[in-house]
Coordinates of C-alpha atoms and ligand atoms in Angstrom, one line a residue:
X1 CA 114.4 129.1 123.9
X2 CA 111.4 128.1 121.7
X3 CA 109.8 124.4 122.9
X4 CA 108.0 122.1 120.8
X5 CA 106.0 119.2 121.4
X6 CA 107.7 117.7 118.3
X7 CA 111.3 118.5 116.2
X8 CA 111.5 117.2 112.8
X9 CA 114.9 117.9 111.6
X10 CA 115.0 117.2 107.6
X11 CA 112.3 118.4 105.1
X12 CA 112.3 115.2 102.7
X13 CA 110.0 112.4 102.2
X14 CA 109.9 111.0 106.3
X15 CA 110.4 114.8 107.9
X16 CA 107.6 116.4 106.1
X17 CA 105.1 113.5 106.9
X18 CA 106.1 113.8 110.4
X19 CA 105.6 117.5 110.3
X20 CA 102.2 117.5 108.8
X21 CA 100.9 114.6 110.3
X22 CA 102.1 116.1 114.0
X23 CA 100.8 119.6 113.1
X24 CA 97.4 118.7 112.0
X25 CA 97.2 116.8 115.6
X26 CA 97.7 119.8 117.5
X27 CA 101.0 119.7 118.4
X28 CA 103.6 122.7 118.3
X29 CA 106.0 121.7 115.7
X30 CA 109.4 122.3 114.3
X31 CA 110.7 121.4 110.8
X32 CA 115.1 122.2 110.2
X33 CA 115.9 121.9 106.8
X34 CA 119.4 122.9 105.7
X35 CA 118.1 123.3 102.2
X36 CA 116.1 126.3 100.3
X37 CA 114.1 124.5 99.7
X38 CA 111.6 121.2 101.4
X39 CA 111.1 117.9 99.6
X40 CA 114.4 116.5 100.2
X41 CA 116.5 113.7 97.8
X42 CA 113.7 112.4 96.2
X43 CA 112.0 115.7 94.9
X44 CA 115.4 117.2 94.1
X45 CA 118.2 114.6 92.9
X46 CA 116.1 111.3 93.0
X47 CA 112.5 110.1 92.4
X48 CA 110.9 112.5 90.5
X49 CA 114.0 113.9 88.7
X50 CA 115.0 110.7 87.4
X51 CA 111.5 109.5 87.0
X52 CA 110.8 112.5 83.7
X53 CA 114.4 112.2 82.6
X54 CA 113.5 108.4 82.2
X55 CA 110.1 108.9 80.6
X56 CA 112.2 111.8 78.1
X57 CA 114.7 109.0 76.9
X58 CA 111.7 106.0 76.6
X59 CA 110.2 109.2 74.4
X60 CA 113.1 109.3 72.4
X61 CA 113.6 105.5 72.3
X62 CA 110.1 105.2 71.0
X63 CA 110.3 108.1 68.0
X64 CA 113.6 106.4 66.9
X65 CA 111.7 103.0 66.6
X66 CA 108.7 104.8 65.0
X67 CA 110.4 104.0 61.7
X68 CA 109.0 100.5 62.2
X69 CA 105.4 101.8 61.2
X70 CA 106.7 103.8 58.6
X71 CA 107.5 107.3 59.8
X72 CA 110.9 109.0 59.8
X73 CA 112.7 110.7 61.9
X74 CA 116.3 112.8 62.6
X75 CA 117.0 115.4 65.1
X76 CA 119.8 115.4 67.8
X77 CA 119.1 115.2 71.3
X78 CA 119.3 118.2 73.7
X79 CA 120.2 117.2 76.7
X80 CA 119.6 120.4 78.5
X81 CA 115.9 120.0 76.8
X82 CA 115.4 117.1 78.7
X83 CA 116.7 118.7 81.6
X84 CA 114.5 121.6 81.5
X85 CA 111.8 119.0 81.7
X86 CA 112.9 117.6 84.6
X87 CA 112.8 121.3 86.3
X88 CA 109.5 121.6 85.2
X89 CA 108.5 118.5 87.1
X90 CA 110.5 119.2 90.4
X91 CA 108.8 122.9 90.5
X92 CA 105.2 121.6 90.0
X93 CA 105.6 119.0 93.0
X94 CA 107.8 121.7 94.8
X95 CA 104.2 123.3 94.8
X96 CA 102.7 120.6 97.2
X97 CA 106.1 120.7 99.0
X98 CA 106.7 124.6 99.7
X99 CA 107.6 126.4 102.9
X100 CA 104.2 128.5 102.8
X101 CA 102.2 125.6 102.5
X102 CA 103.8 123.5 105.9
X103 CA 103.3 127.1 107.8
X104 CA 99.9 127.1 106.8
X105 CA 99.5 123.8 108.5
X106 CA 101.1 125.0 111.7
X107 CA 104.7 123.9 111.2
X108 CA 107.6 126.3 112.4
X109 CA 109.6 126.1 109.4
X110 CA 113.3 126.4 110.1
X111 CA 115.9 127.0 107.3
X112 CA 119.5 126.1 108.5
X113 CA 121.5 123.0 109.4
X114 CA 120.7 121.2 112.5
X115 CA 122.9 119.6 115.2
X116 CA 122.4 118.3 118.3
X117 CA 123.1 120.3 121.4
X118 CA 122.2 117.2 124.3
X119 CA 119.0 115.0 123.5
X120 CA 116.5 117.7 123.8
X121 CA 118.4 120.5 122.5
X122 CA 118.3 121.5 118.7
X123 CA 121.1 124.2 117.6
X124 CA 120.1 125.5 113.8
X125 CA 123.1 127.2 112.2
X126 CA 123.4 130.6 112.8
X127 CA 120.2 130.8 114.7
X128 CA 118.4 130.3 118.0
X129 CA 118.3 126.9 119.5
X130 CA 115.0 125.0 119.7
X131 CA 113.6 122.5 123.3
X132 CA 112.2 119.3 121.5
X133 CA 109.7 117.1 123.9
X134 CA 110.1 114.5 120.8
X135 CA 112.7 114.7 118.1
X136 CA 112.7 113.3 115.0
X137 CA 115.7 112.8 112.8
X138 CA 114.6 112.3 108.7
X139 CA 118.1 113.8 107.3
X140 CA 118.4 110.9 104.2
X141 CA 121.5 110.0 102.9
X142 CA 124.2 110.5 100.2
X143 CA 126.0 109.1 97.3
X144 CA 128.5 106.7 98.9
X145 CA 131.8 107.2 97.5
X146 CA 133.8 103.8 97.5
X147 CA 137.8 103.8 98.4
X148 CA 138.8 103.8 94.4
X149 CA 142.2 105.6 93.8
X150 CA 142.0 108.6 91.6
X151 CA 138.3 109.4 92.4
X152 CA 139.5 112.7 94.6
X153 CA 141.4 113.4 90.9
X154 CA 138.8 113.0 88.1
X155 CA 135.8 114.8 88.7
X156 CA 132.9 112.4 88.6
X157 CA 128.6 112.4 88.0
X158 CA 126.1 111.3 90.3
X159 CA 122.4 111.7 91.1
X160 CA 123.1 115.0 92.2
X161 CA 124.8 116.4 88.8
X162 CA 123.2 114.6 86.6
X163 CA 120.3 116.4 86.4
X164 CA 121.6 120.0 85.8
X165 CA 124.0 118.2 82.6
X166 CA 123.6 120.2 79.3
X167 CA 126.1 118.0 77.1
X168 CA 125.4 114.4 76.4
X169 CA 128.7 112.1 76.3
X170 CA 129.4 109.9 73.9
X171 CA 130.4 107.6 76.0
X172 CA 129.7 106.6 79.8
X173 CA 130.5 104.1 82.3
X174 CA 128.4 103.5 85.6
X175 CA 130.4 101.8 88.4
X176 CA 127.5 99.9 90.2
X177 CA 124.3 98.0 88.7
X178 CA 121.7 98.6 91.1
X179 CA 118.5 100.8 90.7
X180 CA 120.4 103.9 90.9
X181 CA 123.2 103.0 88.0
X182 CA 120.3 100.8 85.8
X183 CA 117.6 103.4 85.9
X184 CA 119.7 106.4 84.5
X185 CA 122.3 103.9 82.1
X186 CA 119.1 102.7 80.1
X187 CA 118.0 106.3 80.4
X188 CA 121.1 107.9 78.9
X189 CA 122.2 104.9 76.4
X190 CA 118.6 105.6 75.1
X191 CA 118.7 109.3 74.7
X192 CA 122.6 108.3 72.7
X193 CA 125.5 107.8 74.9
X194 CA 127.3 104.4 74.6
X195 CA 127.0 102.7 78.6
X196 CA 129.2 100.8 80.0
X197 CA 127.6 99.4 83.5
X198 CA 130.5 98.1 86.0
X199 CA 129.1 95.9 89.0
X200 CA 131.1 94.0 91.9
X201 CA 128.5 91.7 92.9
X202 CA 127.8 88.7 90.5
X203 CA 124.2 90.2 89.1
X204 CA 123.2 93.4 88.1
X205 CA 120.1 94.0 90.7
X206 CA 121.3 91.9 93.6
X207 CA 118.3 92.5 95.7
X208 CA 115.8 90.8 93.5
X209 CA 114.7 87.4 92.7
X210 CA 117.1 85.4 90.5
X211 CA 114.9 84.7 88.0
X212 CA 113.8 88.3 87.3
X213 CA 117.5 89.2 87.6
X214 CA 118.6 86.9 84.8
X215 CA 116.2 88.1 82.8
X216 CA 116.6 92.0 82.9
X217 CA 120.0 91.3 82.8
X218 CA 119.5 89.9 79.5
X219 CA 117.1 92.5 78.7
X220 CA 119.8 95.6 79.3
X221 CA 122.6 93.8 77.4
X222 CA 121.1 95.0 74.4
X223 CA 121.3 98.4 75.0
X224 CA 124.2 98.6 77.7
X225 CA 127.8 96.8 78.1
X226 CA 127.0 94.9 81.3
X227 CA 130.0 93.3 83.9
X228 CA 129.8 92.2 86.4
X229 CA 132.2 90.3 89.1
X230 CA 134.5 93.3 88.7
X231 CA 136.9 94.9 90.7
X232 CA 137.3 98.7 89.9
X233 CA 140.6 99.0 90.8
X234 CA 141.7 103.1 89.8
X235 CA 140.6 105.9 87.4
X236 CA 142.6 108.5 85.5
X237 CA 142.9 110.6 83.4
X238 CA 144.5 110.0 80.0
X239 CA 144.3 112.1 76.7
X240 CA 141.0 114.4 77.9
X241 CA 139.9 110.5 78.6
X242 CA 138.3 109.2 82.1
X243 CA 139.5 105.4 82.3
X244 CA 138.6 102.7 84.7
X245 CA 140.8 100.3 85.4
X246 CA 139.1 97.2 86.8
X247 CA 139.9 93.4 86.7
X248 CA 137.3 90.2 86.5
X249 CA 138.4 86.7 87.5
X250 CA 142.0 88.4 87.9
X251 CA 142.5 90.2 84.3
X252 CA 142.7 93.8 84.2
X253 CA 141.3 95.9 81.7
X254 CA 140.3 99.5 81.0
X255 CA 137.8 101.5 79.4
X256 CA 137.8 104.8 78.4
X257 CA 134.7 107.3 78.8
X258 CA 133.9 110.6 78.4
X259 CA 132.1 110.3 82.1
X260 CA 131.8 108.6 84.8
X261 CA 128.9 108.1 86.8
X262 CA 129.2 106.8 90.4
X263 CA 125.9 104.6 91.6
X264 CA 127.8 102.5 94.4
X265 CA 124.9 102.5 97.1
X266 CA 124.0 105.3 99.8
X267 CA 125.8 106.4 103.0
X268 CA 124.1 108.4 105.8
X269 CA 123.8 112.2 106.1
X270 CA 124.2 111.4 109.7
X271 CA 127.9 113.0 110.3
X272 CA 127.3 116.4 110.7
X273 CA 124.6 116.1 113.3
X274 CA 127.0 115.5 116.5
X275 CA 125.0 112.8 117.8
X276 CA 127.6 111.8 120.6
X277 CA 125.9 114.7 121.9
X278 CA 122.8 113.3 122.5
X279 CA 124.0 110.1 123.2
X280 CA 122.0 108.7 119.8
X281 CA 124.1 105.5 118.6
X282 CA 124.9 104.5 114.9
X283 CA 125.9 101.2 113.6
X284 CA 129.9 100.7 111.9
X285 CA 128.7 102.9 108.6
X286 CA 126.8 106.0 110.6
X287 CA 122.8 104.4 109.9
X288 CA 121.2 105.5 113.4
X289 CA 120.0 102.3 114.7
X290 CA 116.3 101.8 116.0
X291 CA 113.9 99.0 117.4
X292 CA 111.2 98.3 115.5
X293 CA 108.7 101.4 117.0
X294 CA 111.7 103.1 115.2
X295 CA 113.0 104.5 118.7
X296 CA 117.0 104.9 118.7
X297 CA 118.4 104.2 121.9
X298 CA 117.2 107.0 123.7
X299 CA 113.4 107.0 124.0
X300 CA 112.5 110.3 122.9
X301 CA 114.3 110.4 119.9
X302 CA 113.2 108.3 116.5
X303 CA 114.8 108.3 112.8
X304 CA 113.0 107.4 109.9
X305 CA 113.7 107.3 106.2
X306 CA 117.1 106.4 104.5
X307 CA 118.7 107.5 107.7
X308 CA 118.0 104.4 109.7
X309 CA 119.3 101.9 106.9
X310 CA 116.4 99.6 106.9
X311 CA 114.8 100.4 103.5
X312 CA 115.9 103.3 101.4
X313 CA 112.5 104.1 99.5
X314 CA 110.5 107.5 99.8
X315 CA 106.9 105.1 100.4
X316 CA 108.8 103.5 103.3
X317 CA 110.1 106.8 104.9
X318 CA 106.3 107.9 104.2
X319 CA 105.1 104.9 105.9
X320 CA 107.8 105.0 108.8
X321 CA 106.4 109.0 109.3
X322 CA 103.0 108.3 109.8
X323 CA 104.2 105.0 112.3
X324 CA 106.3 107.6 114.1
X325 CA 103.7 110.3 114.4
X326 CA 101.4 108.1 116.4
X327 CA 104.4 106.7 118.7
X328 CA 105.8 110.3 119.4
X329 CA 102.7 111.7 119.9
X330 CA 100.8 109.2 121.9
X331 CA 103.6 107.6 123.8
X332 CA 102.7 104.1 121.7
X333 CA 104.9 101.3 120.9
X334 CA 103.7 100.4 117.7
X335 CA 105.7 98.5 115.3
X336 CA 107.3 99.2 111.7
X337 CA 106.4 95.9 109.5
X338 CA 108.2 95.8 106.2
X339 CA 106.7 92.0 105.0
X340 CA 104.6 93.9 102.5
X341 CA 106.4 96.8 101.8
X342 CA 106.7 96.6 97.9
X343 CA 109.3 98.6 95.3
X344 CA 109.5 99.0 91.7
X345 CA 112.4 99.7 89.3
X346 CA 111.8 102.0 86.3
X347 CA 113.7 100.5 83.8
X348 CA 111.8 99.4 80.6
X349 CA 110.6 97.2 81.5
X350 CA 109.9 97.6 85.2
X351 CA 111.2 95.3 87.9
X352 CA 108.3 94.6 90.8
X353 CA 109.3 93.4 94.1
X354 CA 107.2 92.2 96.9
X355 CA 107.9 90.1 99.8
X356 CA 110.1 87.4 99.7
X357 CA 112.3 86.3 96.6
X358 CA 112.2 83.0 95.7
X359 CA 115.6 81.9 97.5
X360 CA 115.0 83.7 100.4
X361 CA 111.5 81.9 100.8
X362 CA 112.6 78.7 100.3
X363 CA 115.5 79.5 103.4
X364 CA 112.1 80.8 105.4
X365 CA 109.8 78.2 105.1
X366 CA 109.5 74.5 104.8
X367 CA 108.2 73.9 101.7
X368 CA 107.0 77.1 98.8
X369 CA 104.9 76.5 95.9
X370 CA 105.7 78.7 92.7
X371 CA 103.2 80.0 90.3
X372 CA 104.8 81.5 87.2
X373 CA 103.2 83.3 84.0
X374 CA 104.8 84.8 80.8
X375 CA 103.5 87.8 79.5
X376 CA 103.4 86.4 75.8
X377 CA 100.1 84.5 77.3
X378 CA 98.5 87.7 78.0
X379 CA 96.4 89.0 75.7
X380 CA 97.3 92.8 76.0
X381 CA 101.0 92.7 76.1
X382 CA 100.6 90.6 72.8
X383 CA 98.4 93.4 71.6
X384 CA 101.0 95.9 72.6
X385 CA 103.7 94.1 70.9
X386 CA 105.3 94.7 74.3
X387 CA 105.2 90.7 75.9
X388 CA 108.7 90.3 77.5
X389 CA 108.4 89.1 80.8
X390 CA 107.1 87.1 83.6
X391 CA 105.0 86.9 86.7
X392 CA 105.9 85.3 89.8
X393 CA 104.1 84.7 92.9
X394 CA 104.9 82.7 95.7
X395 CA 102.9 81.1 98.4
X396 CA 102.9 78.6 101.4
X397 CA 101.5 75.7 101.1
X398 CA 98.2 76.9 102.5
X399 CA 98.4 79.7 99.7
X400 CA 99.0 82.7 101.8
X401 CA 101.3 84.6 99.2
X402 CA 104.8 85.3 100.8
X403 CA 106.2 87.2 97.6
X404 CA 105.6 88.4 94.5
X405 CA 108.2 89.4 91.4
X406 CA 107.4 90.6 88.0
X407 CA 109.5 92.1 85.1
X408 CA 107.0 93.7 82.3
X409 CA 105.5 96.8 80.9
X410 CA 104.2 98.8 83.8
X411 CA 104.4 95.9 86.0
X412 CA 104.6 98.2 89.2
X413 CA 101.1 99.5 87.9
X414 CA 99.3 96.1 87.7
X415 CA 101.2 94.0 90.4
X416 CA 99.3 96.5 92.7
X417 CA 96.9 94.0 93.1
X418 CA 98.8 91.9 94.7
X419 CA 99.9 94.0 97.5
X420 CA 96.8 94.6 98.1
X421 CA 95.8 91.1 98.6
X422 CA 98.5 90.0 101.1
X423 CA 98.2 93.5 103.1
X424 CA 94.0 91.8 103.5
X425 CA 95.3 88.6 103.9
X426 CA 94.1 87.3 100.7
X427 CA 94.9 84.1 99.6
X428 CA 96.3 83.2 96.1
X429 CA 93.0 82.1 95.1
X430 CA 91.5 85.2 95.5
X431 CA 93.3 86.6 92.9
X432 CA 91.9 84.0 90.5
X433 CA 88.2 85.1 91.4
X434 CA 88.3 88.3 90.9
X435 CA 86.7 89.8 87.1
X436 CA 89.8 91.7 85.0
X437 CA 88.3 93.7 82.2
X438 CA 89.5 91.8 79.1
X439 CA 92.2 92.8 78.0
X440 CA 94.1 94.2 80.6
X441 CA 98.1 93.6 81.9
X442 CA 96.7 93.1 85.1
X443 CA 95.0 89.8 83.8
X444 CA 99.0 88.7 83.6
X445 CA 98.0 88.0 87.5
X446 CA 94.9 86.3 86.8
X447 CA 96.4 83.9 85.0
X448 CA 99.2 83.4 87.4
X449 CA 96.7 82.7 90.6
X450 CA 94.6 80.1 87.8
X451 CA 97.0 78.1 88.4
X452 CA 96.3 78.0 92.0
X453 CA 92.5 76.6 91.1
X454 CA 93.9 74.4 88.2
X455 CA 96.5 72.4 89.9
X456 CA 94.0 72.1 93.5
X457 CA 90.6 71.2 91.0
X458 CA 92.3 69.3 88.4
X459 CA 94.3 66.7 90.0
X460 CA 94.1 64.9 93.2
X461 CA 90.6 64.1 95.0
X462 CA 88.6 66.7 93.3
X463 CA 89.2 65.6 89.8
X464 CA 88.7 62.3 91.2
X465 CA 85.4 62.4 92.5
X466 CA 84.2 64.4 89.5
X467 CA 84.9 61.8 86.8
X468 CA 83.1 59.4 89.1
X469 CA 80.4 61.3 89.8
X470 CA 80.3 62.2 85.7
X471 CA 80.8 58.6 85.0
X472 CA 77.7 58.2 87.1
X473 CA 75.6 60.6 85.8
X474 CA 75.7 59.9 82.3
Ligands
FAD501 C1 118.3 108.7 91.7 C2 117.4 108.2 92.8 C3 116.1 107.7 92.4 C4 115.2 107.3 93.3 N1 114.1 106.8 92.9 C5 113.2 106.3 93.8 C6 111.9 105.9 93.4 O1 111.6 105.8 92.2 N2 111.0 105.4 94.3 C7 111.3 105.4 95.7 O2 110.5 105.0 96.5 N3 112.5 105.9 96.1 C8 113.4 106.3 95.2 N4 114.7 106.8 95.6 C9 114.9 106.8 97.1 C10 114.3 108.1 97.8 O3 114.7 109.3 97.1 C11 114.7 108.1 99.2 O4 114.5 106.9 99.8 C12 113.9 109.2 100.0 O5 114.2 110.4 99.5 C13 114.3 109.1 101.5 O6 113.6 110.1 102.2 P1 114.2 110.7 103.6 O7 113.2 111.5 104.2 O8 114.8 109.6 104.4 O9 115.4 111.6 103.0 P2 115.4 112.9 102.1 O10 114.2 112.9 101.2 O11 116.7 112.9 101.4 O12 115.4 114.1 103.1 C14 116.4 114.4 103.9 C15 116.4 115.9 104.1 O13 117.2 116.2 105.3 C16 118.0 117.4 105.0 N5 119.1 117.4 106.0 C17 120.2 116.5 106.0 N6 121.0 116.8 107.0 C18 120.4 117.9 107.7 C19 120.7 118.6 108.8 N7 121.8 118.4 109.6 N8 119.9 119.6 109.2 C20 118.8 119.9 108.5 N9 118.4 119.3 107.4 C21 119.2 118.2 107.0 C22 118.4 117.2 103.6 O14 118.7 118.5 103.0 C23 117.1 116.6 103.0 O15 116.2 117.6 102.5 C24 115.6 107.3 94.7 C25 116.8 107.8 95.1 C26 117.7 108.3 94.2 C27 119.0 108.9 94.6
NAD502 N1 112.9 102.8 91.6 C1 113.2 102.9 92.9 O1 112.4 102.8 93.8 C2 114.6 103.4 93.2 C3 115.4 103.9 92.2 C4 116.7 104.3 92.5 C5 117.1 104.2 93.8 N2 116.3 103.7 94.7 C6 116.8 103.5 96.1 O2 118.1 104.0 96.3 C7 118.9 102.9 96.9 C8 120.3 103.1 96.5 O3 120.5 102.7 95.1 P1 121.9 102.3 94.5 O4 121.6 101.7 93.2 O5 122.9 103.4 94.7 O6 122.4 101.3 95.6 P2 122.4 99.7 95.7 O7 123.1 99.4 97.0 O8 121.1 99.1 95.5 O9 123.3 99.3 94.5 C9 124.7 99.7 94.4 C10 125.4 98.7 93.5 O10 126.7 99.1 93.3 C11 127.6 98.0 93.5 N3 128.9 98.4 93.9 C12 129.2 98.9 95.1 N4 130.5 99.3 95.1 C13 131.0 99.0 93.9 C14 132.3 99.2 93.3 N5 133.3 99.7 93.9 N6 132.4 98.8 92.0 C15 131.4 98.3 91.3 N7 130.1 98.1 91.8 C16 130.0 98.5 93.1 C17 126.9 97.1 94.5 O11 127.3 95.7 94.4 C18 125.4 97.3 94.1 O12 125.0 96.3 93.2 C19 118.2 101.6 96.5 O13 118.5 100.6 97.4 C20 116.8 102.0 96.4 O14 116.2 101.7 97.6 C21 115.1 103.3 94.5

C-alpha cells in the first residue's frame, strides 16, 4: 500500500490548494478525484460557468438597449452559442487546472471515487488503496433537492444542466431566490425567457443586509416575477406544461413553465464517503463538522470547502486550503477567521458583502454608527448613466469598520478597498484620506468614509473651537 504524508480526496477549489500547497512543501501527496477531470463545482457547473453565461446575457441586454443611441438591432438568441462560450471559458481555466500540471508539481493524481477504509485508509474505486499520515476531505456539495411532491416525476434544471441547454424556454420558474436562482434568472430573462422566481423566506437574498435586499429586490422586479413567502407545494405535468403549485399567506395558485429550475440551497457530497468508517462525525444534514483549525473530530483528519457547511464560496475553500496546509503539515493549531471574509453576487448590479449586516451588528455591539452614500452622488456612475445604488459601511463607535454592503455597477470590483482596510485594521477614516483618481466608482467609498471626517470636524468641540479661534483671528 502506497503512503503519503498528505491525502486530498476532491480536485475542486479547497482539494487542489491543499494538493499544491502540500506538494510544493515536500511532502508525498495524493489527490482522488472521481471526476475526468480537476477543478471541481466551481470550474465545471458554477463560478466560472455561470460567470460568461452571465456576461453573454448582460451582452445581449446591452445590444437590445443600444437602440437608445440610435442603432438597431434583431437577431434571435442561440442559446447553444452562449453555451459554446461558456465551454470555451471552462477549457481555458481547465488549462491552469489539468492533471499534467498537479503531476508536475508532485501530486499523485488519482482518478476514481474515494471512500474511507478506517481513518488512515483511502480505498479509490476499482483501484489500490492509499496510507494517509493526514487526510483531507474537499468533496463540495450538491444541488439540494427539497421534499416537493412530483419532483421524482417532472424532470427538472439545475446548475448542473443548465449549462449544456441548447433551447431557450419561453417561460421559466426558479424555486429559490438566493445567489444560485438570482444570478442565472436575470441571466436567462435577459437572454428572452419570461422568469418567474419562487422564494420561501420573506426576501429574495436572505443573507444580506436589509437595506441592499429591498433594494435589488426592487431592482429584479423589473425584469423577473418575484414571490416570495411561498410555499411550493407540488409540480406536474399538464398539457406538455410544468406547473408549480404553491400557496402565499394560505391561497394557492399555479404557474405554468416550460422549465423549471431548482436553486433551493446545497447539500453535502459527503454520503458516499462511508465516514462511520473512520469514525469522522457530521451534523443532522451530512456537513462534516470541524473546530475552528478545521480539524473534524478525529485529529488527523480536516474538511474544507462547501463540505464543512461554514461558508460555501470557492475564496473561502481557497482560504480554508492554505489554513489547512500549514496545520497538517506542521502539526499547528491555527485558526480559520471568517470576520473579513467578503462575497459578491453577479447580478447587474452586483451585491457586495462584507462583515456584519446592519441587523446583525446592531445585535453584536452596543451602539453602530452608519455611513451611507448613493451612487447618483458619484461622479462616474452619473457619467455612466449607470447610478442605481448605494454604499454602506458600518463601524463601532471608535470607527473600526465591522461591515460593509453595496449594491452597484461592479461594486465587488471597487468595494475591494474596503476589505483591504479592515483585514490592516484601518479605520473608517482612512478611507477618507486616501487620493481616488477622479472619476472613479471607487470614489463611491470616499465619499461614504467623508462622512466619517465631516460629522467628527464639523460638529461637536472641533467646530467649536475653530469658530472661536476664527472669531479671534480676524
Ligand atoms: C451556480 C454556482 C455559482 C457559483 N458562483 C460562485 C462565485 O461566483 N463565487 C464563489 O466564490 N463561489 C461560487 N460558487 C460556489 C463555489 O462553486 C463552491 O463554493 C466551491 O466550488 C467549493 O469548493 P470545494 O472545493 O468545496 O468543492 P468543489 O469545487 O465542488 O470540489 C469538490 C470535488 O470533489 C469531488 N468529489 C466528491 N466526492 C468525491 C469522492 N467521494 N471521491 C473523489 N472525489 C470526490 C467532486 O467531483 C469535485 O470535483 C458557485 C456555485 C454554484 C453552484
Ligand atoms: N456570486 C457568488 O459568490 C455565488 C453565486 C452562486 C452561488 N454561490 C454560493 O452557493 C451557495 C448556494 O446558493 P443557493 O442560492 O443555492 O443557496 P441559498 O441557500 O443561498 O439560497 C437558496 C434559497 O432557496 C430558498 N428555498 C429553499 N427551499 C425552498 C423551497 N422549497 N421553495 C422556495 N424557496 C426555497 C431559500 O429560502 C433560499 O433563499 C450560496 O450560499 C453561495 O455561497 C455563490
Amino acid at each position: 500500500m502506497k503512503k503519503y504524508d498528505i491525502i486530498v480526496i476532491g480536485g475542486g477549489s479547497g482539494g487542489l490548494t491543499v494538493a499544491s500547497g502540500a506538494a510544493s512543501l515536500g511532502a508525498k501527496t495524493a489527490l482522488i478525484e472521481k471526476r475526468d477531470t480537476l477543478g471541481g463545482d466551481c470550474l465545471h457547473f458554477g463560478c466560472v460557468p455561470s460567470k460568461a453565461f452571465i456576461e453573454a446575457a448582460n451582452e445581449v441586454h446591452a445590444a437590445k438597449h443600444i437602440q437608445d443611441l440610435g442603432i438597431e438591432t434583431s437577431g434571435k438568441i442561440s442559446l447553444k452559442a452562449v453555451n459554446d462560450r461558456v465551454r470555451q471559458a471552462i477549457a481555458h481555466i481547465q488549462e491552469h487546472d489539468s492533471i499534467e500540471r498537479f503531476e508536475e508539481l508532485g501530486v499523485d493524481v488519482y482518478n476514481g471515487k474515494a471512500t474511507f477504509k478506517n481513518d488512515h485508509e483511502i480505498d479509490i474505486e476499482g483501484q489500490e488503496s492509499l496510507y494517509g499520515k493526514r487526510i483531507v476531505i474537499s468533496t463540495g456539495s450538491s444541488p439540494m433537492v427539497p421534499p416537493i411532491e412530483g419532483l421524482d416525476e417532472v424532470d427538472f434544471i439545475t446548475n448542473e444542466s443548465v449549462f449544456t441547454m441548447e433551447q431557450l424556454p419561453e417561460k421559466m420558474t426558479f424555486i429559490g431566490g438566493g445567489p444560485i436562482g438570482l444570478e442565472l434568472a436575470q441571466a436567462m430573462s435577459r437572454l428572452g425567457s419570461e422568469v418567474t422566481v419562487i422564494e420561501a423566506g420573506p426576501t429574495l437574498l436572505g443573507k444580506e443586509d436589509q437595506d441592499i435586499q429591498k433594494q435589488a429586490q426592487a431592482i429584479l422586479e423589473r425584469e423577473l416575477h418575484v414571490v416570495t413567502g411561498a410555499s411550493v407545494q407540488r409540480v406536474r405535468m399538464e398539457n406538455g406544461k410544468k406547473m408549480v403549485y404553491y400557496s402565499v399567506d394560505g391561497e394557492e395558485t399555479s404557474i405554468a413553465s416550460d422549465e423549471i429550475f431548482l436553486a433551493t440551497g446545497r447539500t453535502p457530497n459527503s454520503g458516499s464517503l462511508q465516514l462511520d468508517n473512520a469514525g469522522v462525525e457530521t451534523d443532522k444534514k451530512g456537513f462534516i463538522s470541524v473546530d475552528a483549525t478545521l480539524r473534524t473530530n478525529v485529529g488527523h483528519i480536516f474538511a474544507i470547502g462547501d463540505i464543512n457547511g461554514t461558508l460555501p464560496f470557492t475564496h473561502v475553500a481557497g482560504e480554508e486550503g492554505k489554513l489547512v496546509v500549514q496545520n497538517a503539515l506542521y502539526g499547528l493549531s491555527r485558526k480559520m477567521s471568517y470576520d473579513y471574509m467578503p462575497w459578491n453576487t453577479y447580478l447587474t448590479p452586483e451585491v457586495f458583502h462584507v462583515g456584519l449586516t446592519q441587523q446583525e451588528a446592531q445585535e453584536k455591539h452596543e451602539e453602530v454608527l452608519i455611513y451611507t452614500n448613493q451612487l447618483e452622488e458619484v461622479d462616474r456612475f452619473v457619467t455612466d448613466q449607470s447610478y442605481e445604488g448605494f454604499v454602506k459601511i458600518i463601524t463601532d463607535t471608535k470607527g473600526k469598520i465591522v461591515g460593509a454592503h453595496a449594491i452597484g455597477t461592479g461594486a465587488g470590483d471597487w468595494m475591494q478597498t474596503v476589505v483591504q482596510a479592515m483585514a490592516e485594521g484601518n479605520k473608517i477614516g482612512d478611507l477618507s484620506n486616501m487620493v481616488y483618481p477622479y472619476p472613479n466608482h471607487a470614489e463611491a467609498v470616499k465619499r461614504t468614509a467623508d462622512q466619517y471626517w465631516r460629522n467628527k470636524l464639523f460638529s461637536g468641540p472641533v467646530q467649536q473651537v475653530s469658530s472661536l479661534f476664527l472669531k479671534w483671528f480676524r
